[in-house]
Tab-separated table of C-alpha atoms (C1' of nucleotides) in Angstrom:
chain	number	residue	atom	x	y	z
U	1	MET	CA	-90.458	223.070	60.195
U	2	PRO	CA	-89.121	221.129	63.685
U	3	ASP	CA	-88.534	223.772	66.547
U	4	VAL	CA	-89.804	226.778	65.521
U	5	ARG	CA	-89.498	229.830	68.373
U	6	VAL	CA	-90.939	233.281	67.674
U	7	ARG	CA	-91.662	235.719	69.550
U	8	PHE	CA	-93.559	239.496	70.267
U	9	ALA	CA	-91.437	241.966	71.557
U	10	PRO	CA	-93.576	245.360	72.217
U	11	SER	CA	-91.772	248.303	74.233
U	12	PRO	CA	-93.835	248.598	77.286
U	13	THR	CA	-95.026	252.536	76.350
U	14	GLY	CA	-98.262	252.655	75.751
U	15	TYR	CA	-101.363	250.524	75.332
U	16	LEU	CA	-101.221	247.866	72.969
U	17	HIS	CA	-102.809	248.837	69.523
U	18	VAL	CA	-103.986	246.949	66.869
U	19	GLY	CA	-101.141	246.836	64.357
U	20	GLY	CA	-99.088	245.604	67.633
U	21	ALA	CA	-102.150	242.933	67.790
U	22	ARG	CA	-101.751	241.729	64.218
U	23	THR	CA	-97.576	241.663	64.745
U	24	ALA	CA	-98.335	239.825	67.949
U	25	LEU	CA	-101.343	236.706	66.257
U	26	PHE	CA	-99.306	236.782	63.126
U	27	ASN	CA	-96.651	235.487	65.341
U	28	TRP	CA	-98.995	233.684	67.637
U	29	LEU	CA	-100.701	231.562	64.722
U	30	PHE	CA	-97.549	230.976	63.222
U	31	ALA	CA	-96.105	229.104	66.439
U	32	ARG	CA	-99.326	227.118	66.995
U	33	HIS	CA	-99.947	226.054	62.976
U	34	HIS	CA	-95.876	224.717	63.423
U	35	GLY	CA	-96.501	223.297	67.172
U	36	GLY	CA	-93.611	225.688	68.452
U	37	THR	CA	-93.337	228.350	70.533
U	38	PHE	CA	-94.449	232.198	71.353
U	39	ILE	CA	-92.446	234.474	73.447
U	40	LEU	CA	-94.103	237.510	75.220
U	41	ARG	CA	-90.603	239.480	75.480
U	42	ILE	CA	-90.908	242.513	77.407
U	43	GLU	CA	-88.530	245.496	75.378
U	44	ASP	CA	-88.353	248.280	78.384
U	45	THR	CA	-84.805	248.654	78.229
U	46	ASP	CA	-85.827	252.264	77.624
U	47	ARG	CA	-86.294	252.604	81.168
U	48	THR	CA	-87.523	256.569	81.003
U	49	ARG	CA	-90.673	255.313	78.841
U	50	SER	CA	-91.431	251.987	80.202
U	51	THR	CA	-94.423	251.583	82.900
U	52	GLU	CA	-95.299	248.959	84.708
U	53	GLU	CA	-99.294	250.412	83.207
U	54	ALA	CA	-98.219	249.127	80.643
U	55	ILE	CA	-96.918	246.204	80.917
U	56	GLY	CA	-99.917	244.725	82.808
U	57	GLN	CA	-102.285	246.677	79.851
U	58	ILE	CA	-100.046	244.857	77.356
U	59	GLN	CA	-100.696	241.828	78.621
U	60	GLU	CA	-104.302	242.396	79.198
U	61	SER	CA	-104.780	243.350	75.640
U	62	LEU	CA	-102.965	239.752	74.375
U	63	ARG	CA	-105.181	237.890	77.015
U	64	TRP	CA	-108.467	239.112	76.075
U	65	LEU	CA	-107.470	237.966	72.322
U	66	GLY	CA	-106.840	234.555	73.466
U	67	LEU	CA	-102.940	234.938	72.774
U	68	ASP	CA	-100.638	233.016	75.131
U	69	TRP	CA	-97.916	232.689	75.511
U	70	ASP	CA	-95.099	229.587	76.017
U	71	GLU	CA	-92.373	231.749	77.719
U	72	TYR	CA	-92.136	235.234	78.991
U	73	TYR	CA	-89.042	237.801	78.995
U	74	ARG	CA	-88.155	241.198	80.398
U	75	GLN	CA	-84.935	242.832	78.470
U	76	THR	CA	-84.156	244.422	81.610
U	77	GLU	CA	-83.826	241.614	83.406
U	78	ARG	CA	-80.697	240.486	80.784
U	79	PHE	CA	-78.387	243.250	81.518
U	80	GLU	CA	-75.477	241.765	82.790
U	81	ARG	CA	-75.577	239.434	79.494
U	82	HIS	CA	-76.431	242.646	77.695
U	83	LEU	CA	-72.993	244.042	79.144
U	84	GLU	CA	-70.941	240.820	78.927
U	85	VAL	CA	-71.919	240.969	75.349
U	86	ALA	CA	-71.288	244.058	74.124
U	87	GLU	CA	-67.694	244.196	76.319
U	88	LEU	CA	-67.107	240.824	74.061
U	89	LEU	CA	-67.677	243.084	70.804
U	90	ARG	CA	-65.472	245.594	71.766
U	91	ARG	CA	-63.026	243.275	72.576
U	92	LYS	CA	-63.689	241.919	69.028
U	93	GLY	CA	-62.196	245.346	68.189
U	94	VAL	CA	-66.559	245.389	66.153
U	95	ALA	CA	-67.462	248.194	68.727
U	96	TYR	CA	-65.687	251.158	70.076
U	97	GLU	CA	-66.317	254.063	73.047
U	98	SER	CA	-67.261	257.454	72.429
U	99	GLU	CA	-69.073	260.004	73.731
U	100	GLY	CA	-69.314	257.631	76.744
U	101	ALA	CA	-71.254	254.863	74.702
U	102	LEU	CA	-70.387	252.082	73.099
U	103	TRP	CA	-71.138	252.343	69.524
U	104	PHE	CA	-71.001	249.276	66.830
U	105	LYS	CA	-68.520	249.830	63.988
U	106	VAL	CA	-70.500	249.816	60.573
U	107	PRO	CA	-68.409	247.958	57.980
U	108	VAL	CA	-67.490	250.828	54.881
U	109	ALA	CA	-67.860	248.818	51.895
U	110	GLY	CA	-70.158	246.643	49.860
U	111	THR	CA	-73.373	245.579	50.669
U	112	THR	CA	-75.978	243.394	52.920
U	113	ALA	CA	-78.622	241.850	51.378
U	114	VAL	CA	-81.845	240.375	53.705
U	115	GLU	CA	-83.252	237.111	52.634
U	116	ASP	CA	-86.784	238.318	53.691
U	117	LEU	CA	-89.808	235.660	53.815
U	118	ILE	CA	-92.141	237.612	53.023
U	119	LEU	CA	-90.294	240.141	50.434
U	120	GLY	CA	-87.433	238.270	49.007
U	121	ARG	CA	-84.097	239.440	48.586
U	122	VAL	CA	-83.755	243.308	50.064
U	123	GLU	CA	-79.944	244.637	48.920
U	124	PHE	CA	-78.798	247.489	51.552
U	125	ALA	CA	-76.055	249.600	50.951
U	126	ASN	CA	-73.492	249.541	53.818
U	127	SER	CA	-72.074	253.032	53.128
U	128	GLU	CA	-76.127	253.811	54.075
U	129	PHE	CA	-75.776	253.274	57.506
U	130	LYS	CA	-73.943	255.413	60.162
U	131	ASP	CA	-72.226	253.659	63.387
U	132	PHE	CA	-74.807	253.138	66.381
U	133	VAL	CA	-75.137	253.048	69.570
U	134	ILE	CA	-75.643	248.890	71.070
U	135	LEU	CA	-74.548	249.911	74.747
U	136	ARG	CA	-76.031	253.870	75.904
U	137	SER	CA	-73.599	256.177	78.536
U	138	ASP	CA	-75.960	254.499	81.426
U	139	ARG	CA	-74.847	251.173	80.024
U	140	THR	CA	-78.501	250.001	79.202
U	141	PRO	CA	-78.842	248.453	75.375
U	142	THR	CA	-80.454	249.233	73.116
U	143	TYR	CA	-82.738	247.806	70.192
U	144	ASN	CA	-80.881	246.593	67.995
U	145	PHE	CA	-78.074	245.043	69.764
U	146	ALA	CA	-80.607	243.560	73.304
U	147	CYS	CA	-82.711	242.144	69.917
U	148	VAL	CA	-80.233	240.655	68.729
U	149	VAL	CA	-78.812	238.856	71.811
U	150	ASP	CA	-81.837	238.087	73.016
U	151	ASP	CA	-83.573	236.358	69.887
U	152	HIS	CA	-80.237	234.335	69.884
U	153	ASP	CA	-80.292	233.240	73.718
U	154	MET	CA	-83.633	232.659	73.225
U	155	GLY	CA	-83.352	230.428	70.215
U	156	VAL	CA	-85.257	232.461	68.049
U	157	THR	CA	-85.915	230.733	64.739
U	158	HIS	CA	-88.128	233.705	63.023
U	159	VAL	CA	-88.318	237.157	63.279
U	160	ILE	CA	-92.352	237.865	62.213
U	161	ARG	CA	-92.300	241.948	62.760
U	162	GLY	CA	-93.560	245.248	61.433
U	163	ASP	CA	-92.151	246.413	58.092
U	164	GLU	CA	-91.212	249.289	59.812
U	165	HIS	CA	-88.142	247.387	61.622
U	166	MET	CA	-86.733	246.552	57.405
U	167	ASN	CA	-83.721	249.353	57.622
U	168	ASN	CA	-82.777	247.290	61.215
U	169	THR	CA	-82.194	244.201	59.513
U	170	PRO	CA	-78.786	244.714	58.228
U	171	LYS	CA	-77.497	246.233	61.665
U	172	GLN	CA	-78.994	243.465	63.367
U	173	LEU	CA	-77.153	240.889	60.546
U	174	TRP	CA	-73.985	242.083	61.003
U	175	ILE	CA	-74.703	241.806	65.240
U	176	TYR	CA	-75.301	238.330	64.048
U	177	GLY	CA	-71.897	238.257	61.909
U	178	ALA	CA	-69.337	239.934	64.672
U	179	LEU	CA	-70.601	237.162	66.875
U	180	GLY	CA	-70.437	234.384	64.306
U	181	TRP	CA	-73.862	233.997	65.270
U	182	GLU	CA	-76.051	231.983	63.119
U	183	PRO	CA	-79.363	235.104	62.384
U	184	PRO	CA	-82.929	234.063	62.456
U	185	ALA	CA	-85.261	234.582	59.272
U	186	PHE	CA	-86.856	237.519	58.842
U	187	ALA	CA	-90.874	238.226	57.733
U	188	HIS	CA	-91.005	241.672	57.491
U	189	ILE	CA	-95.669	241.957	57.394
U	190	PRO	CA	-96.657	244.660	55.987
U	191	LEU	CA	-98.010	247.668	57.651
U	192	ILE	CA	-101.650	248.894	59.032
U	193	LEU	CA	-102.668	252.376	57.777
U	194	GLY	CA	-105.928	254.046	59.112
U	195	PRO	CA	-107.949	255.677	56.806
U	196	ASP	CA	-105.931	258.133	55.433
U	197	ARG	CA	-103.138	255.881	54.071
U	198	THR	CA	-100.639	256.776	56.581
U	199	LYS	CA	-99.325	254.246	60.235
U	200	LEU	CA	-102.769	253.813	62.157
U	201	SER	CA	-101.900	255.956	64.827
U	202	LYS	CA	-103.643	257.676	67.703
U	203	ARG	CA	-104.990	260.230	65.681
U	204	HIS	CA	-106.934	257.441	63.900
U	205	GLY	CA	-109.624	256.972	66.977
U	206	ALA	CA	-109.562	253.972	68.070
U	207	VAL	CA	-106.430	252.253	67.821
U	208	SER	CA	-106.286	250.513	71.398
U	209	VAL	CA	-107.068	246.947	71.881
U	210	LEU	CA	-108.689	247.682	75.049
U	211	GLU	CA	-111.297	250.028	73.255
U	212	TYR	CA	-112.373	247.569	70.990
U	213	ARG	CA	-113.314	245.895	74.214
U	214	ARG	CA	-114.912	248.914	75.499
U	215	ARG	CA	-116.690	249.586	72.876
U	216	GLY	CA	-118.196	245.969	72.354
U	217	PHE	CA	-116.048	244.670	70.139
U	218	LEU	CA	-116.003	240.245	70.983
U	219	PRO	CA	-112.027	238.941	70.452
U	220	GLU	CA	-113.055	237.051	68.002
U	221	ALA	CA	-114.003	239.652	65.914
U	222	LEU	CA	-111.018	241.180	66.044
U	223	VAL	CA	-108.872	238.149	65.680
U	224	ASN	CA	-110.858	237.720	62.536
U	225	PHE	CA	-110.648	241.103	61.105
U	226	LEU	CA	-106.815	241.321	62.012
U	227	ALA	CA	-106.230	238.285	60.417
U	228	ARG	CA	-107.864	238.777	56.884
U	229	LEU	CA	-105.741	242.338	56.989
U	230	GLY	CA	-102.388	240.661	54.949
U	231	TRP	CA	-103.795	237.932	55.401
U	232	SER	CA	-106.223	235.760	52.997
U	233	HIS	CA	-106.797	231.705	52.234
U	234	GLY	CA	-109.237	231.883	49.691
U	235	ASP	CA	-112.401	233.557	49.549
U	236	GLN	CA	-112.889	232.803	53.074
U	237	GLU	CA	-113.772	235.745	55.321
U	238	ILE	CA	-114.991	234.301	58.170
U	239	PHE	CA	-112.397	231.978	60.513
U	240	THR	CA	-112.172	230.041	64.032
U	241	ARG	CA	-109.285	230.569	65.817
U	242	GLU	CA	-108.969	226.709	64.788
U	243	GLU	CA	-109.609	227.267	61.260
U	244	LEU	CA	-107.091	230.463	61.966
U	245	ILE	CA	-104.369	228.036	63.280
U	246	ARG	CA	-104.716	225.488	60.558
U	247	TYR	CA	-104.460	227.734	57.564
U	248	PHE	CA	-101.889	230.323	58.459
U	249	ASP	CA	-98.667	230.593	57.012
U	250	LEU	CA	-96.295	232.937	55.563
U	251	ASP	CA	-96.939	232.452	52.194
U	252	GLY	CA	-100.607	233.666	52.390
U	253	VAL	CA	-99.024	237.076	53.476
U	254	ARG	CA	-99.385	240.118	50.970
U	255	SER	CA	-96.739	242.811	51.481
U	256	SER	CA	-98.818	245.275	50.999
U	257	ALA	CA	-99.681	247.775	53.039
U	258	ALA	CA	-103.729	247.623	54.783
U	259	VAL	CA	-106.269	250.107	55.318
U	260	PHE	CA	-107.887	249.165	58.972
U	261	ASP	CA	-111.403	249.834	58.037
U	262	GLU	CA	-113.951	249.724	60.713
U	263	ALA	CA	-117.319	249.274	58.472
U	264	LYS	CA	-115.901	245.528	57.649
U	265	LEU	CA	-114.989	245.037	61.617
U	266	LEU	CA	-118.153	245.938	62.679
U	267	TRP	CA	-120.047	243.456	59.838
U	268	LEU	CA	-117.679	241.097	61.308
U	269	ASN	CA	-118.347	241.307	65.059
U	270	HIS	CA	-122.100	241.173	63.967
U	271	GLU	CA	-121.158	237.851	62.413
U	272	TRP	CA	-119.776	236.457	65.388
U	273	MET	CA	-122.142	237.855	67.678
U	274	LYS	CA	-124.995	235.590	66.117
U	275	ARG	CA	-122.526	232.882	65.993
U	276	CYS	CA	-121.761	233.479	69.683
U	277	ASP	CA	-123.450	230.777	72.430
U	278	LEU	CA	-125.956	231.981	74.164
U	279	GLU	CA	-124.702	231.514	77.624
U	280	ARG	CA	-121.761	233.889	77.113
U	281	LEU	CA	-123.317	236.771	75.074
U	282	ALA	CA	-126.397	237.021	77.458
U	283	GLY	CA	-123.389	237.181	80.101
U	284	LEU	CA	-121.377	240.210	78.077
U	285	LEU	CA	-124.824	241.629	77.656
U	286	ALA	CA	-125.137	241.975	81.401
U	287	GLU	CA	-121.221	243.549	81.800
U	288	TYR	CA	-121.498	246.281	78.866
U	289	ILE	CA	-125.724	246.931	80.202
U	290	LEU	CA	-123.553	248.333	83.980
U	291	GLN	CA	-120.660	249.713	82.036
U	292	GLU	CA	-123.350	251.589	80.072
U	293	GLY	CA	-125.087	252.774	82.798
U	294	VAL	CA	-128.412	251.417	81.392
U	295	ALA	CA	-129.341	249.885	84.318
U	296	THR	CA	-128.480	249.171	88.149
U	297	GLU	CA	-126.794	245.807	88.816
U	298	GLU	CA	-129.964	245.243	90.633
U	299	GLU	CA	-132.036	245.836	87.835
U	300	VAL	CA	-130.100	243.417	85.867
U	301	GLU	CA	-130.250	240.717	88.634
U	302	ALA	CA	-134.208	241.751	88.777
U	303	LEU	CA	-134.288	241.164	84.941
U	304	GLY	CA	-133.791	237.176	85.871
U	305	ARG	CA	-131.823	235.059	83.129
U	306	ASP	CA	-134.213	233.958	81.351
U	307	LYS	CA	-135.036	237.207	80.191
U	308	LEU	CA	-131.617	238.233	79.945
U	309	LEU	CA	-130.616	234.889	77.573
U	310	ARG	CA	-134.089	235.919	75.383
U	311	ALA	CA	-132.790	239.689	75.695
U	312	ALA	CA	-129.450	238.638	74.347
U	313	GLU	CA	-130.972	235.934	71.542
U	314	LEU	CA	-133.674	238.362	70.236
U	315	LEU	CA	-130.898	241.917	70.300
U	316	ARG	CA	-128.106	240.516	68.230
U	317	GLU	CA	-129.917	240.182	65.123
U	318	ARG	CA	-130.304	243.722	64.534
U	319	ASN	CA	-127.166	245.137	66.272
U	320	LYS	CA	-123.139	245.850	65.557
U	321	THR	CA	-121.630	245.627	69.323
U	322	LEU	CA	-122.426	244.735	72.243
U	323	VAL	CA	-122.386	248.581	73.531
U	324	ASP	CA	-125.700	248.643	70.702
U	325	MET	CA	-127.119	245.732	72.105
U	326	ALA	CA	-126.872	247.118	75.485
U	327	HIS	CA	-128.564	250.337	74.626
U	328	ALA	CA	-131.189	248.694	72.830
U	329	ALA	CA	-132.471	246.793	75.955
U	330	ARG	CA	-133.096	249.761	77.585
U	331	PHE	CA	-136.497	249.125	77.539
U	332	LEU	CA	-136.350	245.881	79.350
U	333	PHE	CA	-135.701	247.904	82.893
U	334	PRO	CA	-138.577	250.735	84.678
U	335	GLY	CA	-138.359	254.214	84.244
U	336	GLU	CA	-139.509	256.633	81.067
U	337	LEU	CA	-138.467	256.259	77.958
U	338	SER	CA	-137.801	259.343	75.940
U	339	VAL	CA	-139.524	258.779	72.248
U	340	PRO	CA	-138.274	259.514	69.544
U	341	GLN	CA	-138.078	262.786	67.516
U	342	GLU	CA	-139.336	261.175	64.309
U	343	ALA	CA	-141.761	258.495	65.878
U	344	GLU	CA	-143.523	262.132	67.654
U	345	GLY	CA	-146.015	262.052	64.734
U	346	LEU	CA	-146.989	258.366	65.115
U	347	PHE	CA	-149.166	259.404	68.309
U	348	LYS	CA	-152.081	260.288	66.999
U	349	PRO	CA	-155.049	261.527	69.468
U	350	GLU	CA	-157.507	258.961	68.239
U	351	LEU	CA	-154.911	256.503	69.295
U	352	ALA	CA	-155.855	257.221	72.945
U	353	GLY	CA	-158.832	254.657	72.687
U	354	PRO	CA	-157.403	252.029	71.041
U	355	LEU	CA	-154.388	251.644	72.827
U	356	GLU	CA	-155.746	251.853	76.385
U	357	ALA	CA	-158.107	248.981	74.772
U	358	ILE	CA	-154.961	247.055	74.047
U	359	ALA	CA	-153.508	247.672	77.650
U	360	SER	CA	-156.736	246.314	79.213
U	361	ALA	CA	-156.681	243.338	77.140
U	362	LEU	CA	-153.168	242.903	77.917
U	363	GLU	CA	-153.324	243.739	81.585
U	364	ALA	CA	-155.771	239.908	81.792
U	365	LEU	CA	-153.637	237.763	79.958
U	366	ASP	CA	-152.452	235.341	82.246
U	367	GLU	CA	-149.810	234.372	80.136
U	368	PHE	CA	-147.581	236.167	78.301
U	369	SER	CA	-145.916	234.640	75.587
U	370	PRO	CA	-145.212	235.936	72.381
U	371	GLN	CA	-148.027	233.805	70.848
U	372	ALA	CA	-150.525	234.776	73.327
U	373	VAL	CA	-149.679	238.702	72.993
U	374	GLU	CA	-150.078	238.370	69.575
U	375	GLN	CA	-153.365	236.672	69.446
U	376	CYS	CA	-154.922	239.227	71.770
U	377	ILE	CA	-153.623	242.255	69.787
U	378	ARG	CA	-154.631	240.532	66.640
U	379	GLY	CA	-158.087	239.983	68.275
U	380	LYS	CA	-159.054	243.620	69.948
U	381	VAL	CA	-157.338	244.999	66.764
U	382	ALA	CA	-160.121	243.602	64.313
U	383	GLU	CA	-162.311	243.792	66.882
U	384	LEU	CA	-161.821	247.874	67.273
U	385	GLY	CA	-162.036	247.834	63.371
U	386	LEU	CA	-158.159	248.261	62.661
U	387	LYS	CA	-155.583	247.020	61.432
U	388	LEU	CA	-152.128	245.973	62.763
U	389	LYS	CA	-150.390	248.188	60.912
U	390	ASP	CA	-152.150	251.333	62.406
U	391	VAL	CA	-150.943	250.486	65.938
U	392	ALA	CA	-147.923	248.510	65.993
U	393	GLN	CA	-145.447	251.145	66.015
U	394	PRO	CA	-147.198	253.044	68.118
U	395	ILE	CA	-147.123	250.325	70.748
U	396	ARG	CA	-143.365	249.536	69.767
U	397	VAL	CA	-142.513	253.340	70.230
U	398	ALA	CA	-144.506	253.593	73.412
U	399	VAL	CA	-143.348	250.147	75.078
U	400	SER	CA	-139.214	250.194	74.045
U	401	GLY	CA	-138.701	253.887	73.066
U	402	ARG	CA	-137.579	252.857	69.869
U	403	THR	CA	-138.902	252.540	66.292
U	404	VAL	CA	-137.147	249.630	65.332
U	405	GLY	CA	-136.387	246.465	66.686
U	406	PRO	CA	-137.772	242.800	67.458
U	407	SER	CA	-140.431	241.432	66.613
U	408	LEU	CA	-143.608	243.757	67.950
U	409	PHE	CA	-144.857	240.190	69.934
U	410	GLU	CA	-141.698	239.164	71.103
U	411	LEU	CA	-140.469	242.454	72.451
U	412	LEU	CA	-143.489	243.246	74.432
U	413	ALA	CA	-143.500	238.979	75.978
U	414	LEU	CA	-140.069	240.555	76.566
U	415	ALA	CA	-140.653	243.170	78.600
U	416	GLY	CA	-143.515	241.531	80.612
U	417	LYS	CA	-147.267	242.468	80.905
U	418	GLU	CA	-146.125	245.337	84.028
U	419	LEU	CA	-144.009	247.391	81.825
U	420	VAL	CA	-146.139	247.028	79.304
U	421	VAL	CA	-148.949	247.913	80.134
U	422	THR	CA	-148.007	250.794	82.526
U	423	ARG	CA	-146.600	252.244	78.734
U	424	LEU	CA	-149.460	252.036	77.147
U	425	ARG	CA	-152.076	253.505	79.367
U	426	SER	CA	-148.769	256.492	80.101
U	427	VAL	CA	-149.157	257.134	75.686
U	428	SER	CA	-152.470	256.689	75.891
U	429	ARG	CA	-153.586	259.118	78.447
U	430	ARG	CA	-151.488	261.593	77.078
U	431	LEU	CA	-153.140	261.771	73.576
U	432	GLY	CA	-156.382	261.907	75.780
U	433	GLY	CA	-155.492	265.284	76.664
U	434	GLU	CA	-154.083	264.605	80.246
H	1	G	C1'	-83.371	265.040	50.847
H	2	U	C1'	-81.255	259.586	50.926
H	3	C	C1'	-82.142	254.372	51.431
H	4	C	C1'	-86.387	250.460	51.176
H	5	C	C1'	-91.147	248.203	50.436
H	6	C	C1'	-95.591	248.676	48.026
H	7	G	C1'	-99.092	249.732	43.698
H	8	U	C1'	-106.879	244.381	41.354
H	9	C	C1'	-113.407	247.803	42.795
H	10	G	C1'	-114.173	253.234	48.284
H	11	U	C1'	-112.088	249.150	51.520
H	12	C	C1'	-110.314	243.540	52.881
H	13	U	C1'	-108.743	240.771	49.355
H	14	A	C1'	-109.018	235.734	45.367
H	15	G	C1'	-105.927	236.607	41.078
H	16	C	C1'	-98.935	233.755	40.699
H	17	G	C1'	-99.011	234.121	31.283
H	18	G	C1'	-104.284	231.378	28.275
H	19	U	C1'	-109.989	228.718	31.796
H	20	C	C1'	-110.359	236.605	33.555
H	21	U	C1'	-116.063	240.116	28.831
H	22	A	C1'	-111.154	239.641	36.633
H	23	G	C1'	-113.877	236.392	41.512
H	24	G	C1'	-115.124	237.077	46.857
H	25	A	C1'	-116.386	240.080	50.913
H	26	U	C1'	-117.279	244.933	52.989
H	27	C	C1'	-119.903	249.285	51.798
H	28	C	C1'	-123.599	251.826	48.650
H	29	C	C1'	-128.281	251.320	45.469
H	30	G	C1'	-132.563	249.037	44.053
H	31	G	C1'	-136.257	244.777	44.482
H	32	U	C1'	-137.907	241.069	47.632
H	33	C	C1'	-139.824	238.900	52.904
H	34	U	C1'	-142.346	242.128	56.841
H	35	U	C1'	-145.700	245.245	62.100
H	36	U	C1'	-140.472	248.254	62.413
H	37	C	C1'	-135.058	247.348	61.760
H	38	A	C1'	-131.965	244.175	60.800
H	39	A	C1'	-130.648	239.195	58.228
H	40	G	C1'	-131.790	236.123	54.552
H	41	C	C1'	-132.266	235.573	48.958
H	42	C	C1'	-132.204	238.573	44.144
H	43	G	C1'	-130.471	242.369	41.201
H	44	G	C1'	-127.164	246.903	40.399
H	45	A	C1'	-123.140	250.559	40.751
H	46	G	C1'	-117.675	250.109	40.655
H	47	G	C1'	-110.996	248.003	40.293
H	48	C	C1'	-105.862	245.954	36.943
H	49	G	C1'	-101.831	253.968	37.963
H	50	G	C1'	-99.379	255.240	33.304
H	51	G	C1'	-96.530	254.424	29.647
H	52	G	C1'	-93.012	251.793	26.642
H	53	G	C1'	-91.268	246.084	26.390
H	54	U	C1'	-90.717	240.277	26.250
H	55	U	C1'	-94.666	236.884	24.471
H	56	C	C1'	-98.973	234.048	19.526
H	57	G	C1'	-101.407	235.870	24.532
H	58	A	C1'	-100.047	240.032	30.304
H	59	A	C1'	-103.480	241.705	35.744
H	60	U	C1'	-100.261	237.955	36.017
H	61	C	C1'	-92.409	239.075	33.749
H	62	C	C1'	-88.674	243.370	32.688
H	63	C	C1'	-88.107	248.563	32.448
H	64	C	C1'	-89.318	254.048	33.219
H	65	C	C1'	-92.262	257.269	35.384
H	66	C	C1'	-96.398	258.808	38.068
H	67	G	C1'	-98.376	257.179	43.117
H	68	G	C1'	-98.359	255.882	48.561
H	69	G	C1'	-96.027	254.436	52.818
H	70	G	C1'	-92.315	253.611	55.959
H	71	A	C1'	-87.232	254.086	58.479
H	72	C	C1'	-83.076	257.897	58.729
H	73	A	C1'	-82.477	258.676	67.788
H	74	C	C1'	-77.601	256.776	73.201
H	75	C	C1'	-86.953	255.170	70.882
H	76	A	C1'	-88.631	250.154	69.645
RNA sequence: GUCCCCGUCGUCUAGCGGUCUAGGAUCCCGGUCUUUCAAGCCGGAGGCGGGGGUUCGAAUCCCCCCGGGGACACCA
């Protein structure tokens, strides 16, 4: 398939939502798979609803997802061309002026067939359509018209777009026909639905791509997830970007709508966090710690690179998003930790002595490695005639403020001697009746 | 309402006439490991919307019904 040219053509009336992102992804993958060109075309002909801010958000979203474009256009920059073609249509007698707008004359009889790459042949009765506006009274072009002129001029070979555009296709085909232009191939991809099985929208909660970034998802996870919504390659679930490019093609795209299942996205995000380069993950962890207000920039700085790396390595094992990781990292920084309700029962008064003894033993340690800490605590526990089980959870909660987390000794080593000793003593004193 | 599309476990999907007593993933529930929780491993529950055909044989092909969605703008 030589010279594939596809485009993603969003209207800049708001943020890029995941449905649009998937359309962009499918176009991008198709272009990259075939060694073709991916065009970003901003459809801003509706000047009252389009904003510069939305354009910026769309670009930022695409960049974050790694969907780079080879060519960039704005429809408003092509108004003269649209006007020229509209005039041509009028002269040909297939368009006429009425109420200040220019209308396209729809064929009264017969049927129009769309040969869709995904849906197959779809026929429409021409009588179902009414004449439609191609040029508004303010001389700006409408979607169906500008779309045809631009796709033709830009040499678009495949129009891959959402299913909701299926009914527009006959209109566009007529315009191509009237102009004597060769239409591109069409591929209508199924919609993404919310849990209630209606078209995914704001009322379903988070739908903006940037919102997923804010919530701590990795772009590769969202890309992987979106790719698998309506497309598959055998039983494979995890795909790297390179694999998606290698395997993606239209024949793997289904024709039925798919529900956006956040539980699966979370699973994928966890998988991708586990696969993430540690240096990068540590950097991201620092960013989210700041974003979530878990610690200040100075505190993160003071923690140091090594500990941040180690924290990322340990915390990614049991957290599904970067935001969760950031909150789980709270104990690495100075300050009071709140004790979870369900953990209050762990702190029995008779633990006051043992905890103080353990704190003192740990304080005497020269090296605060996981191994050293483990040896020290196990030794002390045996000496006190206790079992590790008796103190493990109390220590964990005292130091981390949580009942769940990394291996206790790893956790203590990561927190560092100072925080560990301080927090153990604080709890011990409290239990001692002070 | 009209037109168009769709219909395999709750969800994402494999399946493209026999290899399907329907496979994988997620979610859920057990077990295992263990200082906790995850992860991992083992096991379990859970589906071809219904009815007619065609065929030796249908999840796969055809028809009808039902169900769901989308579109019906001087928005895209």
